[in-house]
Amino acid sequence: MLQLTQKLKNGEMSVLDVPVPALASCHVLVRNHYSLISAGTEGSTVKTARSGYLAKAKERPQQVRQVLDTLGSQGVVQTYRAVMKKLDAYSPLGYSTAGEVIAVAPDVTSFRVGDRVACAGLGASHAEVVSVPVNLCVRLRPDADLRQAAYNTLGAIAMQGVRQADLRLGESCCVIGLGLLGQLTALILRASGVRTVGVDIDSSMVRISGERCVDLALGRDAAGIEDRIVSFTNGIGCDAVIITAATSSTDPINFAGVIARRRGTVVVVGAVPTGFDRDPHYYRKELQLRMSCSYGPGRYDPIYEEKGIDYPAAHVRWTEKRNMEAFQELLAAGRMDVSYLTTHTFALRDAPSAYELLMGRSDPFIGILIEYDTTRSLGRMPAHVPLRAVAPARPGTVELGFIGAGSYAQSHLLPNIPRDGSVVFRGVVTATGAGARSVADRFGFEFCGSNPSELIESPRVNTLFIATRHDSHARYVEAALRAGRNVFVEKPLCLTPDELESIVAIRGGLEGLPVTPLLTVGFNRRFSPLARFVTEELGKGPKAMIYRVNAGAVPTDSWLQDPAVGGGRIIGEACHFIDFLTFLCGALPVRVHAEALRTPGGLNDTVTISLGFDDGSIGTVAYFANGDKKFPKERVEIFAGGAVAVIDDFRAATVHAGGKSREKKLMVQDKGQKALVRAFLDAVTGRGKEPIPFAEIVGTTRATFAALESLRLGRSVDPAGDGLSGPRECISA
């Protein structure tokens, strides 16, 4: 299928052939008929992309700070990879569309194939087919005008601004900024029986608004503008002022204070600074200043948007979806007509020209629609897009497929795969078409797609890397092992004891085959050169170990904190540190006791996990999310046989023994990602042994489950008992 994208690096715009997006749970696939270009949001995005690096940095100060943090902790190479991943990626544009449903997820009951719908959100991009969550999609009447319905997102944003103003029939409102969003706001106000004033610096917008959507239209520089507005409101002043302008000037916010009545309301919808003059207007009039958040309640809430769980109408009357429905009802009932707003329409292949119009502003415009060729056969829009011919693989070659290729994979996995001809880059699959195409082009894959089964079942792929969200790891690992593929899966291996036992059983059933598929989990720290240094210095024997992790806080609404998706931070990240202690002593955990700091929400992300190992070693993982992020993240101390070894943030290690010390320092932090990837690929080709013994992978995973069970029960737990799992394996030689 075709999709409009741009690169942040230079603003280059392309209409690319990309895979049809995957149909996720609680989503529908929609074939677009029309999509709307948002002059404000998309214009700002394109402008930033076309600006120089300094201007980009000024627009994104928070991301600049992240880059500097990465530079300080991980060095130049990793920082460069992280930055280029962002700059070189194909970024979809658009977030307001209308079309026809062509597929629904099995758990969706509110939509059917053939429904006409209007969609919102980042998934509702300028593409022939989009995947949209059910709470960001509204069903339309069969006779709906899809050209007008495509204004869905901007209409919902305007609707939420009007709701924040809390106006009554017969009251007055001034809309400052009469672009597309301002005129939609004025149309909704007029349909609601509110007397409306419109103000703008653009005389053409003032003229059009006066003809179409406001009762009094004024240029900002109009003589006596304040007196004319006071007169229009019978000397009272505006009951509310809604600011839909986009500017760096404080004039809109201060002018709103001038024209609002006493105890009136000022609502900020557009992108304007809020550093208003407190006196005389805001203070003496006791004005209320309100921010309007996008489409309304539910926005940015993953439970609402991604999982499709609605808020009860009795408690939250107007959610973002109900705002979209209300906007579409106004259109369907003929209470407002937005057709005049469409000044230009472009075919998808010509869409880059629309942005030239938008950036040049030589030709007046308001609403710009993209129209799609709905006569094109859907059969020509596959989930697989071939990109380049790859030479036939030689015997013993790794034929590689990637399922998922997000930030970590592009920074730490893909760049560490050798380019010496020993690996053939077959295919990459991600949930979004633009994401798959970005990775495929950047790393030279033969094809990109959106269907993991295509990679798992392909006879031309013998090795799979799985780097998706945690809840899908077990499913893909099981399918890949059954298909006889070698598997590298990012941590964690799985999220539940039942998933683990299923993987153990599958792998056990494969051991009689001539070649047993490899299974490796991304427990990379044991492959750090500093890990090898301290183990060689300390030798074998029981050890006492402390692993302190200054993990930093993760928001409660992050998918990582969701037990069903990310597994929480013990399963999702603390597994790294349990594995490292397992490696250091060369023994399996047999006792686990966890204590967590009581925090709001019960996240269990400030926790100590005490471990006993079957060789007598003891260890503690002190995983703390309540510290200062500027403080170094990781420190490991190992006590054994009269010696002490210390690893500081995988940049330096010191071994103290016999009154002397030996030190090893690295130029940059090295947590072993490159060495682990190379060890895995060597094992696939028979040049090396299994990187991590399967028994240790299982033992570490069981220990994470035991830590959660210990928190629940308030006592120590045997990872192989307490109903968590079956018999414990021995560590392989």
Coordinates of N, CA, C and O in Angstrom, one line a residue, residues 483-561:
A483 N 8.8 -24.2 14.4 CA 9.2 -24.2 13.0 C 10.7 -24.5 12.8 O 11.2 -24.5 11.7
G484 N 11.4 -24.8 13.9 CA 12.8 -25.2 13.8 C 13.8 -24.0 13.6 O 14.9 -24.2 13.1
R485 N 13.3 -22.8 14.0 CA 14.2 -21.6 13.8 C 15.1 -21.4 15.1 O 14.6 -21.7 16.2
N486 N 16.3 -20.9 14.9 CA 17.1 -20.4 16.0 C 16.5 -19.1 16.4 O 16.1 -18.3 15.6
V487 N 16.5 -18.9 17.8 CA 15.7 -17.7 18.3 C 16.6 -16.9 19.3 O 17.2 -17.5 20.2
F488 N 16.7 -15.6 19.0 CA 17.2 -14.7 20.0 C 16.1 -13.8 20.4 O 15.5 -13.1 19.5
V489 N 15.7 -13.8 21.6 CA 14.5 -13.0 22.1 C 15.0 -12.0 23.1 O 15.8 -12.4 24.0
E490 N 14.6 -10.8 23.0 CA 14.9 -9.8 24.0 C 14.3 -10.2 25.3 O 13.2 -10.9 25.3
K491 N 14.9 -9.8 26.4 CA 14.3 -10.1 27.7 C 13.0 -9.4 27.9 O 12.8 -8.3 27.2
P492 N 12.1 -9.9 28.6 CA 12.1 -11.2 29.3 C 11.7 -12.3 28.3 O 11.1 -12.0 27.2
L493 N 12.0 -13.6 28.7 CA 11.6 -14.7 27.8 C 10.1 -14.8 27.7 O 9.5 -15.1 26.6
C494 N 9.4 -14.6 28.8 CA 7.9 -14.7 28.9 C 7.4 -14.0 30.1 O 8.2 -13.5 30.9
L495 N 6.1 -13.9 30.3 CA 5.5 -13.2 31.4 C 4.9 -14.0 32.5 O 4.5 -13.5 33.5
T496 N 4.6 -15.3 32.2 CA 3.9 -16.1 33.2 C 4.6 -17.5 33.3 O 5.2 -18.0 32.4
P497 N 4.4 -18.1 34.5 CA 4.9 -19.5 34.6 C 4.4 -20.5 33.6 O 5.1 -21.4 33.1
D498 N 3.1 -20.4 33.3 CA 2.6 -21.3 32.3 C 3.3 -21.1 30.9 O 3.5 -22.1 30.2
E499 N 3.5 -19.9 30.5 CA 4.2 -19.6 29.3 C 5.6 -20.3 29.3 O 6.1 -20.9 28.4
L500 N 6.3 -20.1 30.5 CA 7.6 -20.7 30.6 C 7.6 -22.2 30.5 O 8.4 -22.8 29.8
E501 N 6.7 -22.8 31.2 CA 6.6 -24.3 31.1 C 6.3 -24.8 29.7 O 6.8 -25.8 29.3
S502 N 5.5 -24.0 29.0 CA 5.2 -24.4 27.6 C 6.5 -24.3 26.7 O 6.8 -25.2 25.9
I503 N 7.3 -23.3 26.9 CA 8.5 -23.2 26.2 C 9.5 -24.3 26.6 O 10.2 -24.9 25.7
V504 N 9.6 -24.6 27.8 CA 10.5 -25.7 28.3 C 10.1 -27.0 27.7 O 10.9 -27.8 27.2
A505 N 8.7 -27.3 27.6 CA 8.3 -28.5 27.0 C 8.6 -28.6 25.5 O 9.0 -29.6 25.0
I506 N 8.4 -27.5 24.8 CA 8.6 -27.4 23.4 C 10.1 -27.7 23.1 O 10.5 -28.5 22.3
R507 N 10.9 -27.0 23.8 CA 12.4 -27.2 23.6 C 12.8 -28.6 24.0 O 13.7 -29.2 23.3
G508 N 12.3 -29.1 25.0 CA 12.6 -30.5 25.4 C 12.2 -31.5 24.3 O 13.0 -32.5 24.1
G509 N 11.1 -31.2 23.7 CA 10.7 -32.1 22.6 C 11.5 -32.0 21.3 O 11.4 -32.9 20.5
L510 N 12.4 -31.0 21.3 CA 13.2 -30.8 20.1 C 14.6 -31.4 20.2 O 15.4 -31.4 19.3
E511 N 14.9 -31.8 21.5 CA 16.3 -32.2 21.7 C 16.7 -33.5 21.0 O 17.9 -33.8 20.8
G512 N 15.7 -34.3 20.5 CA 16.1 -35.5 19.8 C 16.4 -35.3 18.3 O 16.8 -36.2 17.6
L513 N 16.2 -34.0 17.9 CA 16.4 -33.7 16.5 C 17.9 -33.7 16.1 O 18.7 -33.5 17.0
P514 N 18.2 -33.9 14.9 CA 19.7 -33.9 14.5 C 20.3 -32.5 14.9 O 21.5 -32.5 15.3
V515 N 19.6 -31.5 14.7 CA 20.1 -30.1 15.1 C 19.0 -29.5 16.0 O 17.9 -29.2 15.5
T516 N 19.3 -29.2 17.2 CA 18.4 -28.6 18.1 C 18.4 -27.1 17.9 O 19.5 -26.5 18.0
P517 N 17.3 -26.4 17.6 CA 17.3 -25.0 17.5 C 17.8 -24.3 18.7 O 17.6 -24.7 19.9
L518 N 18.6 -23.2 18.6 CA 19.1 -22.5 19.7 C 18.1 -21.5 20.2 O 17.2 -21.0 19.4
L519 N 18.1 -21.3 21.5 CA 17.2 -20.3 22.1 C 18.1 -19.4 23.1 O 18.7 -20.0 24.0
T520 N 18.2 -18.2 22.8 CA 19.0 -17.3 23.6 C 18.1 -16.1 24.0 O 17.4 -15.5 23.2
V521 N 18.2 -15.6 25.2 CA 17.6 -14.4 25.7 C 18.6 -13.3 25.9 O 19.8 -13.6 26.1
G522 N 18.2 -12.1 25.7 CA 19.1 -10.9 25.6 C 19.7 -10.5 27.0 O 19.7 -9.3 27.3
F523 N 20.2 -11.5 27.7 CA 20.9 -11.2 29.0 C 22.3 -10.9 28.7 O 23.2 -11.7 28.8
N524 N 22.5 -9.7 28.3 CA 23.8 -9.3 27.7 C 24.9 -8.9 28.7 O 26.1 -9.0 28.4
R525 N 24.6 -8.6 30.0 CA 25.6 -8.1 30.9 C 26.7 -9.2 31.2 O 27.8 -8.8 31.4
R526 N 26.3 -10.4 31.2 CA 27.3 -11.5 31.4 C 28.4 -11.5 30.3 O 29.4 -12.1 30.4
F527 N 28.1 -10.8 29.1 CA 29.1 -10.8 28.0 C 29.9 -9.5 28.0 O 30.7 -9.3 27.1
S528 N 29.7 -8.7 29.0 CA 30.6 -7.5 29.1 C 32.0 -7.9 29.4 O 32.3 -8.8 30.1
P529 N 33.0 -7.2 28.8 CA 34.4 -7.5 29.1 C 34.7 -7.4 30.6 O 35.6 -8.1 31.1
L530 N 34.0 -6.5 31.3 CA 34.2 -6.4 32.7 C 33.7 -7.6 33.5 O 34.3 -7.9 34.5
A531 N 32.6 -8.2 33.0 CA 32.1 -9.4 33.6 C 33.1 -10.5 33.5 O 33.4 -11.2 34.5
R532 N 33.7 -10.6 32.3 CA 34.7 -11.7 32.1 C 36.0 -11.4 33.0 O 36.6 -12.3 33.6
F533 N 36.3 -10.1 33.1 CA 37.5 -9.7 33.9 C 37.4 -10.2 35.4 O 38.2 -10.8 35.9
V534 N 36.2 -9.8 36.0 CA 36.1 -10.1 37.4 C 35.9 -11.6 37.7 O 36.4 -12.2 38.7
T535 N 35.2 -12.4 36.8 CA 35.1 -13.8 37.0 C 36.4 -14.5 36.9 O 36.7 -15.5 37.6
E536 N 37.3 -14.1 35.9 CA 38.6 -14.7 35.8 C 39.5 -14.4 37.0 O 40.2 -15.2 37.5
E537 N 39.3 -13.2 37.6 CA 40.1 -12.8 38.8 C 39.6 -13.6 40.0 O 40.4 -14.0 40.9
L538 N 38.3 -13.7 40.2 CA 37.8 -14.3 41.4 C 37.7 -15.9 41.4 O 37.8 -16.5 42.4
G539 N 37.7 -16.4 40.2 CA 37.6 -17.9 40.1 C 36.3 -18.4 40.5 O 35.3 -17.7 40.7
K540 N 36.3 -19.8 40.8 CA 35.0 -20.4 41.1 C 34.9 -20.5 42.7 O 35.7 -20.1 43.4
G541 N 33.7 -20.9 43.1 CA 33.4 -21.0 44.5 C 32.3 -20.1 44.9 O 31.9 -19.2 44.2
P542 N 31.7 -20.4 46.1 CA 30.6 -19.6 46.6 C 30.9 -18.1 46.7 O 32.0 -17.8 47.1
K543 N 30.0 -17.3 46.4 CA 30.2 -15.8 46.4 C 29.0 -15.1 47.2 O 27.9 -15.6 47.2
A544 N 29.3 -13.9 47.7 CA 28.3 -13.0 48.2 C 28.3 -11.8 47.3 O 29.3 -11.2 47.1
M545 N 27.1 -11.5 46.8 CA 27.0 -10.5 45.8 C 25.9 -9.4 46.0 O 24.8 -9.8 46.6
I546 N 26.2 -8.2 45.7 CA 25.2 -7.1 45.8 C 25.2 -6.4 44.4 O 26.2 -6.0 43.9
Y547 N 24.0 -6.3 43.9 CA 23.8 -5.6 42.6 C 22.8 -4.4 42.9 O 21.6 -4.7 43.1
R548 N 23.4 -3.2 42.9 CA 22.5 -2.0 43.1 C 22.2 -1.4 41.8 O 23.1 -1.1 41.0
V549 N 20.9 -1.1 41.6 CA 20.4 -0.5 40.3 C 19.7 0.7 40.6 O 18.6 0.7 41.3
N550 N 20.2 1.9 40.2 CA 19.4 3.1 40.3 C 18.6 3.2 39.0 O 18.9 3.9 38.0
A551 N 17.4 2.5 39.0 CA 16.6 2.3 37.8 C 15.9 3.5 37.3 O 15.7 3.7 36.1
G552 N 15.6 4.5 38.2 CA 14.8 5.6 37.7 C 13.3 5.3 37.6 O 12.9 4.1 37.3
A553 N 12.5 6.3 37.7 CA 11.1 6.1 37.7 C 10.6 5.9 36.3 O 11.1 6.5 35.3
V554 N 9.6 5.1 36.1 CA 8.8 5.0 34.8 C 7.4 5.3 35.1 O 6.8 4.8 36.1
P555 N 6.7 6.1 34.3 CA 5.3 6.5 34.6 C 4.4 5.3 34.8 O 4.6 4.2 34.1
T556 N 3.4 5.4 35.6 CA 2.5 4.3 35.9 C 1.7 3.9 34.7 O 1.3 2.7 34.6
D557 N 1.5 4.8 33.7 CA 0.7 4.4 32.6 C 1.6 3.9 31.4 O 1.1 3.6 30.3
S558 N 2.9 3.7 31.7 CA 3.7 3.1 30.6 C 3.4 1.6 30.4 O 3.0 0.9 31.4
W559 N 3.5 1.2 29.2 CA 3.3 -0.3 28.9 C 4.2 -1.2 29.7 O 3.8 -2.3 30.0
L560 N 5.4 -0.7 30.1 CA 6.3 -1.5 30.9 C 5.7 -1.8 32.2 O 6.0 -2.9 32.8
Q561 N 4.9 -0.9 32.8 CA 4.3 -1.1 34.1 C 3.1 -2.0 34.1 O 2.6 -2.4 35.1

